PDB file of C-alpha atoms in Angstrom:
ATOM      1  CA  MET A   1      29.517 -42.880 156.603  1.00 41.00           C
ATOM      2  CA  THR A   2      33.159 -42.121 155.841  1.00 42.00           C
ATOM      3  CA  LYS A   3      34.894 -38.795 155.961  1.00 36.00           C
ATOM      4  CA  ARG A   4      34.617 -38.606 152.167  1.00 43.00           C
ATOM      5  CA  ASN A   5      30.845 -38.453 152.422  1.00 46.00           C
ATOM      6  CA  HIS A   6      30.759 -34.679 152.544  1.00 68.00           C
ATOM      7  CA  TYR A   7      30.120 -32.276 149.693  1.00 76.00           C
ATOM      8  CA  GLU A   8      33.082 -33.509 147.634  1.00 75.00           C
ATOM      9  CA  GLU A   9      31.728 -37.072 147.740  1.00 80.00           C
ATOM     10  CA  ILE A  10      28.273 -35.936 146.628  1.00 85.00           C
ATOM     11  CA  ALA A  11      29.795 -33.878 143.815  1.00 82.00           C
ATOM     12  CA  LEU A  12      31.981 -36.820 142.768  1.00 82.00           C
ATOM     13  CA  GLN A  13      29.058 -39.243 142.567  1.00 86.00           C
ATOM     14  CA  ILE A  14      26.905 -36.860 140.524  1.00 87.00           C
ATOM     15  CA  ARG A  15      29.876 -36.083 138.276  1.00 84.00           C
ATOM     16  CA  ARG A  16      30.374 -39.794 137.604  1.00 82.00           C
ATOM     17  CA  GLN A  17      26.711 -40.153 136.632  1.00 85.00           C
ATOM     18  CA  ILE A  18      27.217 -37.374 134.087  1.00 82.00           C
ATOM     19  CA  GLU A  19      30.448 -38.903 132.747  1.00 78.00           C
ATOM     20  CA  ASP A  20      28.892 -42.363 132.514  1.00 77.00           C
ATOM     21  CA  GLY A  21      25.917 -41.029 130.578  1.00 80.00           C
ATOM     22  CA  ARG A  22      23.373 -41.810 133.271  1.00 85.00           C
ATOM     23  CA  LEU A  23      22.694 -38.078 133.402  1.00 85.00           C
ATOM     24  CA  GLN A  24      22.480 -36.400 130.009  1.00 83.00           C
ATOM     25  CA  PRO A  25      22.698 -32.714 129.037  1.00 81.00           C
ATOM     26  CA  GLY A  26      19.323 -31.141 129.790  1.00 81.00           C
ATOM     27  CA  ASP A  27      18.414 -33.620 132.531  1.00 86.00           C
ATOM     28  CA  LYS A  28      17.111 -32.080 135.725  1.00 89.00           C
ATOM     29  CA  LEU A  29      18.755 -33.087 138.979  1.00 91.00           C
ATOM     30  CA  PRO A  30      16.697 -34.073 142.019  1.00 90.00           C
ATOM     31  CA  SER A  31      15.832 -31.221 144.366  1.00 88.00           C
ATOM     32  CA  THR A  32      18.220 -30.095 147.088  1.00 88.00           C
ATOM     33  CA  ARG A  33      15.952 -31.727 149.642  1.00 88.00           C
ATOM     34  CA  GLU A  34      15.923 -35.041 147.762  1.00 89.00           C
ATOM     35  CA  ILE A  35      19.703 -35.093 147.331  1.00 89.00           C
ATOM     36  CA  SER A  36      20.163 -34.248 151.008  1.00 87.00           C
ATOM     37  CA  GLU A  37      17.883 -37.096 152.034  1.00 88.00           C
ATOM     38  CA  GLN A  38      19.610 -39.512 149.642  1.00 88.00           C
ATOM     39  CA  PHE A  39      23.040 -38.822 151.143  1.00 86.00           C
ATOM     40  CA  GLY A  40      21.899 -38.155 154.686  1.00 85.00           C
ATOM     41  CA  VAL A  41      23.391 -34.671 154.859  1.00 86.00           C
ATOM     42  CA  GLY A  42      22.155 -31.160 155.499  1.00 85.00           C
ATOM     43  CA  ARG A  43      20.998 -28.920 152.677  1.00 84.00           C
ATOM     44  CA  SER A  44      23.978 -26.598 153.127  1.00 82.00           C
ATOM     45  CA  THR A  45      26.284 -29.535 152.338  1.00 83.00           C
ATOM     46  CA  THR A  46      24.252 -30.360 149.236  1.00 86.00           C
ATOM     47  CA  ARG A  47      24.369 -26.737 148.107  1.00 82.00           C
ATOM     48  CA  GLU A  48      28.180 -26.804 148.418  1.00 79.00           C
ATOM     49  CA  ALA A  49      28.288 -29.912 146.242  1.00 82.00           C
ATOM     50  CA  LEU A  50      26.088 -28.296 143.610  1.00 83.00           C
ATOM     51  CA  SER A  51      28.238 -25.166 143.658  1.00 77.00           C
ATOM     52  CA  ALA A  52      31.331 -27.322 143.064  1.00 74.00           C
ATOM     53  CA  LEU A  53      29.638 -29.004 140.086  1.00 79.00           C
ATOM     54  CA  LYS A  54      28.719 -25.607 138.707  1.00 75.00           C
ATOM     55  CA  ALA A  55      32.352 -24.458 139.085  1.00 64.00           C
ATOM     56  CA  MET A  56      33.374 -27.507 137.035  1.00 67.00           C
ATOM     57  CA  GLY A  57      30.941 -26.401 134.329  1.00 70.00           C
ATOM     58  CA  LEU A  58      28.822 -29.535 134.630  1.00 80.00           C
ATOM     59  CA  ILE A  59      25.509 -28.093 135.821  1.00 85.00           C
ATOM     60  CA  ASP A  60      23.534 -24.886 135.733  1.00 82.00           C
ATOM     61  CA  ILE A  61      21.834 -23.721 138.926  1.00 81.00           C
ATOM     62  CA  ARG A  62      18.585 -21.991 138.036  1.00 76.00           C
ATOM     63  CA  GLN A  63      16.873 -19.303 140.069  1.00 66.00           C
ATOM     64  CA  GLY A  64      14.692 -21.046 142.612  1.00 64.00           C
ATOM     65  CA  GLY A  65      17.150 -23.896 143.110  1.00 59.00           C
ATOM     66  CA  GLY A  66      16.489 -26.122 140.101  1.00 80.00           C
ATOM     67  CA  CYS A  67      19.609 -27.653 138.560  1.00 88.00           C
ATOM     68  CA  ARG A  68      20.140 -29.072 135.081  1.00 86.00           C
ATOM     69  CA  VAL A  69      23.070 -30.848 133.473  1.00 87.00           C
ATOM     70  CA  ILE A  70      24.730 -28.579 130.951  1.00 80.00           C
ATOM     71  CA  SER A  71      27.166 -30.861 129.189  1.00 59.00           C
ATOM     72  CA  ALA A  72      29.111 -34.062 129.607  1.00 54.00           C
ATOM     73  CA  LEU A  73      32.141 -31.924 128.784  1.00 45.00           C
ATOM     74  CA  PRO A  74      32.491 -29.103 131.316  1.00 41.00           C
ATOM     75  CA  ALA A  75      33.237 -26.196 129.038  1.00 40.00           C
ATOM     76  CA  ASP A  76      29.820 -24.897 128.141  1.00 39.00           C
ATOM     77  CA  GLN A  77      28.677 -22.880 131.108  1.00 38.00           C
ATOM     78  CA  ALA A  78      32.132 -22.011 132.356  1.00 38.00           C
ATOM     79  CA  GLN A  79      33.067 -20.383 129.078  1.00 41.00           C
ATOM     80  CA  ARG A  80      29.749 -18.547 128.846  1.00 39.00           C
ATOM     81  CA  SER A  81      30.257 -17.249 132.371  1.00 38.00           C
ATOM     82  CA  ALA A  82      33.590 -15.871 131.230  1.00 39.00           C
ATOM     83  CA  GLY A  83      31.843 -14.193 128.324  1.00 38.00           C
ATOM     84  CA  ALA A  84      33.627 -16.213 125.665  1.00 39.00           C
ATOM     85  CA  ALA A  85      32.588 -18.687 122.996  1.00 40.00           C
ATOM     86  CA  VAL A  86      33.687 -22.278 123.435  1.00 41.00           C
ATOM     87  CA  PRO A  87      36.561 -22.986 121.045  1.00 43.00           C
ATOM     88  CA  PRO A  88      35.651 -25.976 118.828  1.00 43.00           C
ATOM     89  CA  GLU A  89      39.041 -27.571 119.458  1.00 37.00           C
ATOM     90  CA  LEU A  90      38.226 -27.821 123.176  1.00 40.00           C
ATOM     91  CA  LEU A  91      35.071 -29.765 122.416  1.00 43.00           C
ATOM     92  CA  SER A  92      36.885 -32.547 120.605  1.00 41.00           C
ATOM     93  CA  LEU A  93      39.986 -33.775 122.365  1.00 41.00           C
ATOM     94  CA  ARG A  94      39.622 -36.950 120.343  1.00 42.00           C
ATOM     95  CA  ASP A  95      40.979 -35.018 117.349  1.00 45.00           C
ATOM     96  CA  GLY A  96      44.481 -35.989 118.383  1.00 54.00           C
ATOM     97  CA  ARG A  97      47.674 -35.462 120.226  1.00 65.00           C
ATOM     98  CA  LYS A  98      48.195 -31.907 118.960  1.00 71.00           C
ATOM     99  CA  THR A  99      45.019 -30.650 120.621  1.00 70.00           C
ATOM    100  CA  LEU A 100      45.916 -32.202 123.958  1.00 74.00           C
ATOM    101  CA  LEU A 101      49.423 -30.764 123.799  1.00 78.00           C
ATOM    102  CA  GLU A 102      47.952 -27.315 123.214  1.00 80.00           C
ATOM    103  CA  LEU A 103      45.536 -27.795 126.083  1.00 80.00           C
ATOM    104  CA  LEU A 104      48.351 -28.846 128.421  1.00 83.00           C
ATOM    105  CA  GLU A 105      50.248 -25.721 127.414  1.00 85.00           C
ATOM    106  CA  VAL A 106      47.270 -23.495 128.190  1.00 87.00           C
ATOM    107  CA  ARG A 107      46.689 -25.259 131.483  1.00 88.00           C
ATOM    108  CA  GLN A 108      50.285 -24.713 132.542  1.00 88.00           C
ATOM    109  CA  THR A 109      50.154 -21.010 131.727  1.00 90.00           C
ATOM    110  CA  LEU A 110      46.852 -20.588 133.573  1.00 93.00           C
ATOM    111  CA  GLU A 111      47.765 -22.566 136.689  1.00 94.00           C
ATOM    112  CA  VAL A 112      51.149 -20.885 137.102  1.00 94.00           C
ATOM    113  CA  SER A 113      49.256 -17.580 137.215  1.00 94.00           C
ATOM    114  CA  ILE A 114      46.678 -19.049 139.596  1.00 96.00           C
ATOM    115  CA  ALA A 115      49.409 -20.128 142.017  1.00 96.00           C
ATOM    116  CA  SER A 116      50.977 -16.676 141.962  1.00 95.00           C
ATOM    117  CA  ILE A 117      47.692 -14.842 142.527  1.00 96.00           C
ATOM    118  CA  ALA A 118      46.563 -17.312 145.197  1.00 97.00           C
ATOM    119  CA  ALA A 119      49.798 -16.653 147.094  1.00 96.00           C
ATOM    120  CA  SER A 120      48.987 -12.935 147.083  1.00 96.00           C
ATOM    121  CA  LYS A 121      45.276 -13.170 147.862  1.00 96.00           C
ATOM    122  CA  ARG A 122      44.812 -16.271 149.966  1.00 97.00           C
ATOM    123  CA  THR A 123      42.966 -15.845 153.243  1.00 96.00           C
ATOM    124  CA  PRO A 124      43.437 -17.739 156.518  1.00 96.00           C
ATOM    125  CA  GLY A 125      40.324 -19.696 155.545  1.00 96.00           C
ATOM    126  CA  ASP A 126      41.845 -20.677 152.199  1.00 96.00           C
ATOM    127  CA  LEU A 127      45.015 -21.797 153.929  1.00 97.00           C
ATOM    128  CA  ALA A 128      43.105 -23.847 156.498  1.00 96.00           C
ATOM    129  CA  ALA A 129      41.160 -25.625 153.733  1.00 96.00           C
ATOM    130  CA  LEU A 130      44.357 -26.367 151.814  1.00 97.00           C
ATOM    131  CA  ARG A 131      46.165 -27.642 154.925  1.00 97.00           C
ATOM    132  CA  SER A 132      43.233 -29.930 155.740  1.00 95.00           C
ATOM    133  CA  LEU A 133      43.255 -31.258 152.181  1.00 95.00           C
ATOM    134  CA  GLN A 134      47.008 -31.777 152.397  1.00 96.00           C
ATOM    135  CA  LEU A 135      46.424 -34.310 155.178  1.00 96.00           C
ATOM    136  CA  GLU A 136      43.870 -36.129 153.020  1.00 94.00           C
ATOM    137  CA  MET A 137      46.315 -36.160 150.107  1.00 94.00           C
ATOM    138  CA  GLU A 138      49.003 -37.793 152.213  1.00 94.00           C
ATOM    139  CA  ARG A 139      46.592 -40.478 153.429  1.00 92.00           C
ATOM    140  CA  ALA A 140      45.527 -41.089 149.809  1.00 89.00           C
ATOM    141  CA  ILE A 141      49.014 -41.998 148.541  1.00 89.00           C
ATOM    142  CA  GLY A 142      48.655 -45.236 146.571  1.00 81.00           C
ATOM    143  CA  ASP A 143      44.846 -44.965 146.327  1.00 82.00           C
ATOM    144  CA  ASP A 144      44.135 -44.026 142.704  1.00 78.00           C
ATOM    145  CA  MET A 145      40.523 -42.897 143.181  1.00 79.00           C
ATOM    146  CA  GLU A 146      41.167 -40.841 146.285  1.00 86.00           C
ATOM    147  CA  GLY A 147      44.426 -39.529 144.886  1.00 85.00           C
ATOM    148  CA  GLU A 148      42.620 -38.212 141.833  1.00 82.00           C
ATOM    149  CA  ARG A 149      39.901 -36.584 143.917  1.00 85.00           C
ATOM    150  CA  THR A 150      42.254 -34.783 146.290  1.00 91.00           C
ATOM    151  CA  ASP A 151      44.522 -33.655 143.448  1.00 90.00           C
ATOM    152  CA  LEU A 152      41.626 -32.058 141.574  1.00 87.00           C
ATOM    153  CA  GLN A 153      40.337 -30.482 144.773  1.00 91.00           C
ATOM    154  CA  PHE A 154      43.765 -28.993 145.560  1.00 95.00           C
ATOM    155  CA  HIS A 155      43.955 -27.194 142.233  1.00 94.00           C
ATOM    156  CA  LEU A 156      40.330 -26.062 142.522  1.00 92.00           C
ATOM    157  CA  LEU A 157      40.936 -24.587 145.993  1.00 95.00           C
ATOM    158  CA  LEU A 158      43.923 -22.667 144.619  1.00 96.00           C
ATOM    159  CA  ALA A 159      41.781 -21.295 141.790  1.00 94.00           C
ATOM    160  CA  LYS A 160      39.110 -20.204 144.264  1.00 94.00           C
ATOM    161  CA  ALA A 161      41.769 -18.480 146.380  1.00 96.00           C
ATOM    162  CA  THR A 162      42.401 -16.059 143.482  1.00 96.00           C
ATOM    163  CA  ARG A 163      38.963 -14.484 144.095  1.00 94.00           C
ATOM    164  CA  ASN A 164      38.740 -14.099 140.320  1.00 93.00           C
ATOM    165  CA  ASP A 165      35.518 -15.549 138.896  1.00 90.00           C
ATOM    166  CA  ILE A 166      36.720 -15.496 135.299  1.00 89.00           C
ATOM    167  CA  MET A 167      39.921 -17.307 136.206  1.00 90.00           C
ATOM    168  CA  ILE A 168      37.932 -19.916 138.140  1.00 90.00           C
ATOM    169  CA  SER A 169      35.657 -20.447 135.136  1.00 86.00           C
ATOM    170  CA  LEU A 170      38.570 -20.794 132.736  1.00 87.00           C
ATOM    171  CA  PHE A 171      40.236 -23.237 135.111  1.00 88.00           C
ATOM    172  CA  ALA A 172      37.091 -25.387 135.291  1.00 84.00           C
ATOM    173  CA  SER A 173      36.656 -25.292 131.519  1.00 81.00           C
ATOM    174  CA  ILE A 174      40.187 -26.266 130.583  1.00 82.00           C
ATOM    175  CA  THR A 175      41.035 -28.730 133.315  1.00 77.00           C
ATOM    176  CA  GLY A 176      37.635 -30.416 133.292  1.00 71.00           C
ATOM    177  CA  GLN A 177      37.954 -31.483 129.668  1.00 70.00           C
ATOM    178  CA  MET A 178      41.594 -32.438 129.959  1.00 72.00           C
ATOM    179  CA  GLU A 179      40.993 -34.593 133.037  1.00 68.00           C
ATOM    180  CA  ARG A 180      38.470 -36.668 131.131  1.00 63.00           C
ATOM    181  CA  ALA A 181      40.828 -37.106 128.204  1.00 61.00           C
ATOM    182  CA  ILE A 182      43.708 -38.400 130.340  1.00 65.00           C
ATOM    183  CA  ARG A 183      41.897 -40.017 133.289  1.00 61.00           C
ATOM    184  CA  ASP A 184      42.813 -43.665 132.655  1.00 54.00           C
ATOM    185  CA  ILE A 185      46.465 -42.904 131.967  1.00 58.00           C
ATOM    186  CA  ARG A 186      46.701 -40.587 134.940  1.00 63.00           C
ATOM    187  CA  ARG A 187      45.198 -42.976 137.457  1.00 56.00           C
ATOM    188  CA  VAL A 188      47.587 -45.804 136.574  1.00 57.00           C
ATOM    189  CA  GLU A 189      50.703 -43.692 136.073  1.00 62.00           C
ATOM    190  CA  LEU A 190      50.289 -41.108 138.812  1.00 69.00           C
ATOM    191  CA  TYR A 191      48.074 -42.259 141.654  1.00 69.00           C
ATOM    192  CA  ALA A 192      48.302 -46.045 141.823  1.00 67.00           C
ATOM    193  CA  ASN A 193      52.118 -45.897 141.842  1.00 76.00           C
ATOM    194  CA  ARG A 194      53.098 -45.109 145.442  1.00 82.00           C
ATOM    195  CA  SER A 195      56.515 -43.636 144.644  1.00 85.00           C
ATOM    196  CA  VAL A 196      55.085 -41.337 141.982  1.00 85.00           C
ATOM    197  CA  ALA A 197      52.155 -40.421 144.217  1.00 87.00           C
ATOM    198  CA  ARG A 198      54.580 -39.561 147.030  1.00 91.00           C
ATOM    199  CA  ARG A 199      56.538 -37.238 144.751  1.00 92.00           C
ATOM    200  CA  LEU A 200      53.329 -35.550 143.600  1.00 92.00           C
ATOM    201  CA  PHE A 201      52.337 -35.045 147.224  1.00 95.00           C
ATOM    202  CA  GLU A 202      55.689 -33.391 147.902  1.00 96.00           C
ATOM    203  CA  GLU A 203      55.246 -31.136 144.860  1.00 96.00           C
ATOM    204  CA  HIS A 204      51.796 -30.070 146.032  1.00 97.00           C
ATOM    205  CA  SER A 205      53.196 -29.449 149.513  1.00 97.00           C
ATOM    206  CA  ALA A 206      55.912 -27.207 148.066  1.00 97.00           C
ATOM    207  CA  ILE A 207      53.285 -25.177 146.218  1.00 97.00           C
ATOM    208  CA  LEU A 208      51.219 -24.905 149.380  1.00 97.00           C
ATOM    209  CA  ASP A 209      54.212 -23.786 151.448  1.00 97.00           C
ATOM    210  CA  ALA A 210      54.878 -20.944 149.016  1.00 96.00           C
ATOM    211  CA  VAL A 211      51.204 -19.935 149.068  1.00 97.00           C
ATOM    212  CA  ALA A 212      51.214 -20.054 152.878  1.00 97.00           C
ATOM    213  CA  GLU A 213      54.270 -17.780 152.968  1.00 96.00           C
ATOM    214  CA  GLN A 214      52.576 -15.468 150.450  1.00 96.00           C
ATOM    215  CA  GLU A 215      55.452 -15.735 148.003  1.00 95.00           C
ATOM    216  CA  PRO A 216      53.930 -15.394 144.495  1.00 94.00           C
ATOM    217  CA  LEU A 217      57.148 -16.030 142.568  1.00 94.00           C
ATOM    218  CA  ALA A 218      57.994 -19.182 144.513  1.00 94.00           C
ATOM    219  CA  ALA A 219      54.412 -20.447 144.168  1.00 95.00           C
ATOM    220  CA  SER A 220      54.453 -19.959 140.393  1.00 94.00           C
ATOM    221  CA  LEU A 221      57.836 -21.670 140.065  1.00 94.00           C
ATOM    222  CA  ARG A 222      56.739 -24.669 142.149  1.00 94.00           C
ATOM    223  CA  MET A 223      53.539 -24.982 140.106  1.00 95.00           C
ATOM    224  CA  ASN A 224      55.480 -24.803 136.843  1.00 93.00           C
ATOM    225  CA  GLU A 225      57.830 -27.569 138.013  1.00 93.00           C
ATOM    226  CA  HIS A 226      54.903 -29.724 139.149  1.00 93.00           C
ATOM    227  CA  LEU A 227      52.944 -29.430 135.904  1.00 91.00           C
ATOM    228  CA  ALA A 228      56.059 -29.979 133.781  1.00 89.00           C
ATOM    229  CA  HIS A 229      56.682 -33.218 135.690  1.00 88.00           C
ATOM    230  CA  VAL A 230      53.095 -34.406 135.193  1.00 85.00           C
ATOM    231  CA  GLU A 231      53.201 -33.502 131.497  1.00 83.00           C
ATOM    232  CA  ARG A 232      56.405 -35.485 130.944  1.00 83.00           C
ATOM    233  CA  MET A 233      54.812 -38.570 132.440  1.00 79.00           C
ATOM    234  CA  LEU A 234      51.608 -38.224 130.437  1.00 75.00           C
ATOM    235  CA  LEU A 235      53.347 -37.621 127.126  1.00 74.00           C
ATOM    236  CA  ARG A 236      55.010 -41.026 127.305  1.00 68.00           C
ATOM    237  CA  HIS A 237      51.582 -42.495 126.586  1.00 59.00           C
ATOM    238  CA  LEU A 238      50.374 -40.090 123.891  1.00 58.00           C
TER     239      LEU A 238
END
């Protein structure tokens, strides 16, 4: 089994089943024991994968360990956890370019704040996880699938470093829906192109350096520059 076959790989495979429609809202997932046996991992690894899927807003973990798919669009549970109703415009990105532009704007505002707070609150454990992921990101340059996975994981780790459950839920809600709306464009434009992927790696590294130095202002500025760059590339296709 490859290095990817840890909790992120399990989460990715289940997520794809939800996106592809093989798992529908309301479907019950196999038990933790069954998933662990399927992937040949310990139950703690499976629980981490399920927690990641919950953070994305894709599943609900019931008391006693049962898990059900919430929605093919990961806004439902995340927004309820934050105590807010799901805005109708977030449930229908197909409505047009205007909605996606608004969503990109919200994402930028949120993630700039996340970077700043993460720089203030990050722990040695957070930093170690981010540094380890940084190595994976560099190895993934030019690999669209792995580039996408490590990119999403980087931003999720930053959100978790804020220690703010509401912010984590909002992050999962907004980014989860946007990623699905722009996935095909993003893979071709950002990750399969080695020169672009290299620049994105350098941008993520700059954000991480500011977080490591616990410099909130620098972290927020680097994040703003990174997201503005990504947005410019995406808007050429919208």
